[in-house]
mmCIF file of C-alpha atoms in Angstrom:
data_model
loop_
_atom_site.group_PDB
_atom_site.id
_atom_site.type_symbol
_atom_site.label_atom_id
_atom_site.label_comp_id
_atom_site.label_asym_id
_atom_site.label_seq_id
_atom_site.Cartn_x
_atom_site.Cartn_y
_atom_site.Cartn_z
ATOM 1 C CA MET A 1 0.078 -13.221 -6.257
ATOM 2 C CA LYS A 2 -3.264 -12.187 -4.873
ATOM 3 C CA LYS A 3 -2.100 -12.312 -1.256
ATOM 4 C CA ILE A 4 0.831 -10.008 -1.877
ATOM 5 C CA ILE A 5 -1.139 -7.605 -3.876
ATOM 6 C CA TYR A 6 -3.893 -7.444 -1.278
ATOM 7 C CA PHE A 7 -1.378 -7.091 1.501
ATOM 8 C CA LEU A 8 0.391 -4.208 -0.163
ATOM 9 C CA VAL A 9 -2.869 -2.376 -0.937
ATOM 10 C CA ILE A 10 -4.713 -3.096 2.315
ATOM 11 C CA LEU A 11 -1.678 -2.306 4.347
ATOM 12 C CA VAL A 12 -1.586 1.096 3.013
ATOM 13 C CA LEU A 13 -5.385 1.690 2.730
ATOM 14 C CA ALA A 14 -6.489 0.328 6.042
ATOM 15 C CA ALA A 15 -3.619 1.698 7.992
ATOM 16 C CA ALA A 16 -3.071 5.067 6.426
ATOM 17 C CA VAL A 17 -6.401 6.239 5.117
ATOM 18 C CA THR A 18 -8.924 5.599 7.718
ATOM 19 C CA ALA A 19 -10.706 8.953 7.671
ATOM 20 C CA GLN A 20 -13.447 9.986 5.273
ATOM 21 C CA GLY A 21 -12.753 13.214 3.367
ATOM 22 C CA ILE A 22 -9.007 12.721 3.267
ATOM 23 C CA GLY A 23 -9.062 14.585 -0.031
ATOM 24 C CA GLN A 24 -10.375 17.708 1.665
ATOM 25 C CA MET A 25 -7.633 17.774 4.278
ATOM 26 C CA THR A 26 -4.596 19.951 3.990
ATOM 27 C CA GLN A 27 -1.249 18.403 3.223
ATOM 28 C CA ALA A 28 -0.134 18.816 6.850
ATOM 29 C CA GLN A 29 -3.352 17.218 8.145
ATOM 30 C CA ARG A 30 -3.118 14.278 5.709
ATOM 31 C CA SER A 31 0.558 13.703 6.688
ATOM 32 C CA GLN A 32 -0.305 13.826 10.421
ATOM 33 C CA LEU A 33 -3.200 11.457 10.042
ATOM 34 C CA ILE A 34 -1.365 8.970 8.024
ATOM 35 C CA GLN A 35 1.654 8.969 10.269
ATOM 36 C CA GLU A 36 -0.515 8.533 13.359
ATOM 37 C CA ASN A 37 -2.281 5.462 11.862
ATOM 38 C CA LEU A 38 0.931 3.987 10.461
ATOM 39 C CA ASP A 39 2.504 4.039 13.935
ATOM 40 C CA GLN A 40 -0.194 1.510 15.019
ATOM 41 C CA VAL A 41 0.515 -1.002 12.183
ATOM 42 C CA ASN A 42 2.389 -4.162 13.395
ATOM 43 C CA LEU A 43 3.452 -6.717 10.807
ATOM 44 C CA GLU A 44 4.338 -9.494 13.256
ATOM 45 C CA ASP A 45 1.469 -11.696 12.480
ATOM 46 C CA LEU A 46 2.141 -11.677 8.696
ATOM 47 C CA PRO A 47 2.769 -15.143 7.317
ATOM 48 C CA GLY A 48 6.519 -16.083 6.701
ATOM 49 C CA ALA A 49 6.147 -16.416 2.995
ATOM 50 C CA LEU A 50 4.725 -12.932 2.740
ATOM 51 C CA LYS A 51 7.482 -11.496 4.920
ATOM 52 C CA PHE A 52 10.040 -13.095 2.573
ATOM 53 C CA LEU A 53 8.351 -11.752 -0.608
ATOM 54 C CA LEU A 54 8.089 -8.294 0.850
ATOM 55 C CA GLY A 55 11.511 -8.138 2.490
ATOM 56 C CA LYS A 56 12.099 -4.461 3.441
ATOM 57 C CA PRO A 57 10.253 -2.788 0.599
ATOM 58 C CA LYS A 58 9.933 0.903 -0.206
ATOM 59 C CA ILE A 59 6.405 1.533 -1.573
ATOM 60 C CA ASN A 60 5.122 4.615 -3.210
ATOM 61 C CA ILE A 61 1.372 4.987 -3.492
ATOM 62 C CA GLN A 62 0.035 7.403 -6.059
ATOM 63 C CA VAL A 63 -3.511 8.822 -5.609
ATOM 64 C CA ASN A 64 -4.524 11.180 -8.343
ATOM 65 C CA GLY A 65 -0.952 12.445 -8.904
ATOM 66 C CA GLU A 66 -0.155 12.831 -5.147
ATOM 67 C CA THR A 67 2.513 10.319 -3.974
ATOM 68 C CA TYR A 68 2.961 8.876 -0.531
ATOM 69 C CA GLY A 69 6.034 6.801 0.310
ATOM 70 C CA PHE A 70 6.283 4.000 2.913
ATOM 71 C CA LYS A 71 9.260 1.990 3.996
ATOM 72 C CA ILE A 72 8.787 -1.180 5.833
ATOM 73 C CA THR A 73 11.561 -2.466 8.289
ATOM 74 C CA GLY A 74 11.179 -5.413 10.595
ATOM 75 C CA ASN A 75 7.674 -5.618 11.720
ATOM 76 C CA LYS A 76 6.766 -1.961 11.285
ATOM 77 C CA ILE A 77 6.295 0.677 8.803
ATOM 78 C CA GLU A 78 9.301 2.764 9.556
ATOM 79 C CA ASP A 79 8.997 5.864 7.354
ATOM 80 C CA PHE A 80 6.061 7.822 5.779
ATOM 81 C CA ILE A 81 7.230 10.505 3.276
ATOM 82 C CA GLU A 82 4.562 12.645 1.476
ATOM 83 C CA GLY A 83 5.972 13.110 -1.970
ATOM 84 C CA GLY A 84 7.149 9.545 -2.067
ATOM 85 C CA LEU A 85 10.469 7.820 -1.607
ATOM 86 C CA ASP A 86 13.469 7.748 -3.964
ATOM 87 C CA LYS A 87 13.987 4.499 -5.860
ATOM 88 C CA PRO A 88 10.858 2.666 -4.506
ATOM 89 C CA HIS A 89 10.494 -1.105 -4.901
ATOM 90 C CA TYR A 90 6.877 -0.788 -5.831
ATOM 91 C CA ILE A 91 4.559 1.873 -7.044
ATOM 92 C CA VAL A 92 0.792 1.367 -6.495
ATOM 93 C CA TYR A 93 -1.546 3.472 -8.525
ATOM 94 C CA ILE A 94 -4.937 4.088 -6.990
ATOM 95 C CA PRO A 95 -7.532 6.748 -8.241
ATOM 96 C CA GLU A 96 -8.943 8.722 -5.387
ATOM 97 C CA GLU A 97 -12.558 7.537 -6.231
ATOM 98 C CA VAL A 98 -11.322 3.867 -5.934
ATOM 99 C CA LEU A 99 -9.629 4.686 -2.653
ATOM 100 C CA GLU A 100 -12.731 6.277 -1.256
ATOM 101 C CA GLU A 101 -14.746 3.299 -2.407
ATOM 102 C CA ILE A 102 -12.391 0.841 -0.675
ATOM 103 C CA VAL A 103 -12.180 2.963 2.592
ATOM 104 C CA ASN A 104 -15.963 3.191 2.765
ATOM 105 C CA SER A 105 -16.521 -0.515 1.920
ATOM 106 C CA ASP A 106 -17.881 -3.046 4.368
ATOM 107 C CA ASN A 107 -15.597 -5.632 2.837
ATOM 108 C CA ILE A 108 -12.228 -4.096 2.122
ATOM 109 C CA VAL A 109 -10.623 -7.318 0.853
ATOM 110 C CA ASN A 110 -13.370 -8.018 -1.859
ATOM 111 C CA THR A 111 -13.413 -4.355 -2.822
ATOM 112 C CA VAL A 112 -9.681 -4.304 -3.302
ATOM 113 C CA GLU A 113 -9.745 -7.593 -5.234
ATOM 114 C CA THR A 114 -12.504 -6.350 -7.524
ATOM 115 C CA ALA A 115 -10.799 -3.115 -8.084
ATOM 116 C CA TYR A 116 -7.523 -4.840 -8.880
ATOM 117 C CA LEU A 117 -9.053 -7.362 -11.289
ATOM 118 C CA GLU A 118 -10.920 -4.619 -13.010
ATOM 119 C CA GLY A 119 -7.570 -2.737 -13.564
ATOM 120 C CA LYS A 120 -8.418 0.178 -11.169
ATOM 121 C CA ILE A 121 -5.441 -0.562 -9.020
ATOM 122 C CA THR A 122 -2.106 -1.292 -10.510
ATOM 123 C CA ILE A 123 1.091 -2.433 -8.885
ATOM 124 C CA GLU A 124 4.405 -1.920 -10.697
ATOM 125 C CA PRO A 125 7.638 -3.480 -9.336
ATOM 126 C CA GLN A 126 10.478 -0.996 -9.937
ATOM 127 C CA THR A 127 13.673 -2.845 -9.109
ATOM 128 C CA VAL A 128 15.027 -6.084 -10.380
ATOM 129 C CA GLY A 129 14.501 -7.796 -6.943
ATOM 130 C CA ALA A 130 10.975 -6.458 -6.710
ATOM 131 C CA LYS A 131 10.291 -7.728 -10.235
ATOM 132 C CA ILE A 132 11.601 -11.212 -9.233
ATOM 133 C CA LYS A 133 9.597 -11.315 -5.992
ATOM 134 C CA PHE A 134 6.523 -10.163 -7.857
ATOM 135 C CA TRP A 135 7.044 -12.942 -10.449
ATOM 136 C CA LEU A 136 7.585 -15.504 -7.693
ATOM 137 C CA ALA A 137 4.381 -14.287 -5.918
ATOM 138 C CA ASN A 138 2.546 -14.726 -9.236
ATOM 139 C CA LEU A 139 3.740 -18.393 -9.417
ATOM 140 C CA PHE A 140 3.358 -19.515 -5.844
ATOM 141 C CA ILE A 141 0.731 -17.353 -3.979
#
């Protein structure tokens, strides 16, 4: 389960929130920055098992009440919607201070792992399929 959790969180954090002070940006600036960074993400090198577990998910990330939606299709993040997607497969909850800690970290994977294990980051599958995949990930990964 760790790999899928880390993938979901790191995918969004590393790709979407690479600038310090994102909280001080206007909504339009944040949207533009996130979209530009997401355009560079390529999921081709993702292990096959992870591709199966992810499928084509719609993921909403909530940071201090603000929601950002991401849709993955093929090997790319296809859509980014500030305000979130309707009927997401997963919702990831991350407080802004944790997000900033992760972005500013020298070791993003360890910081994400620690934050998740301490309950600072939560991932909630929303659909039956996502719940099954999340359960399978818990068993096999």
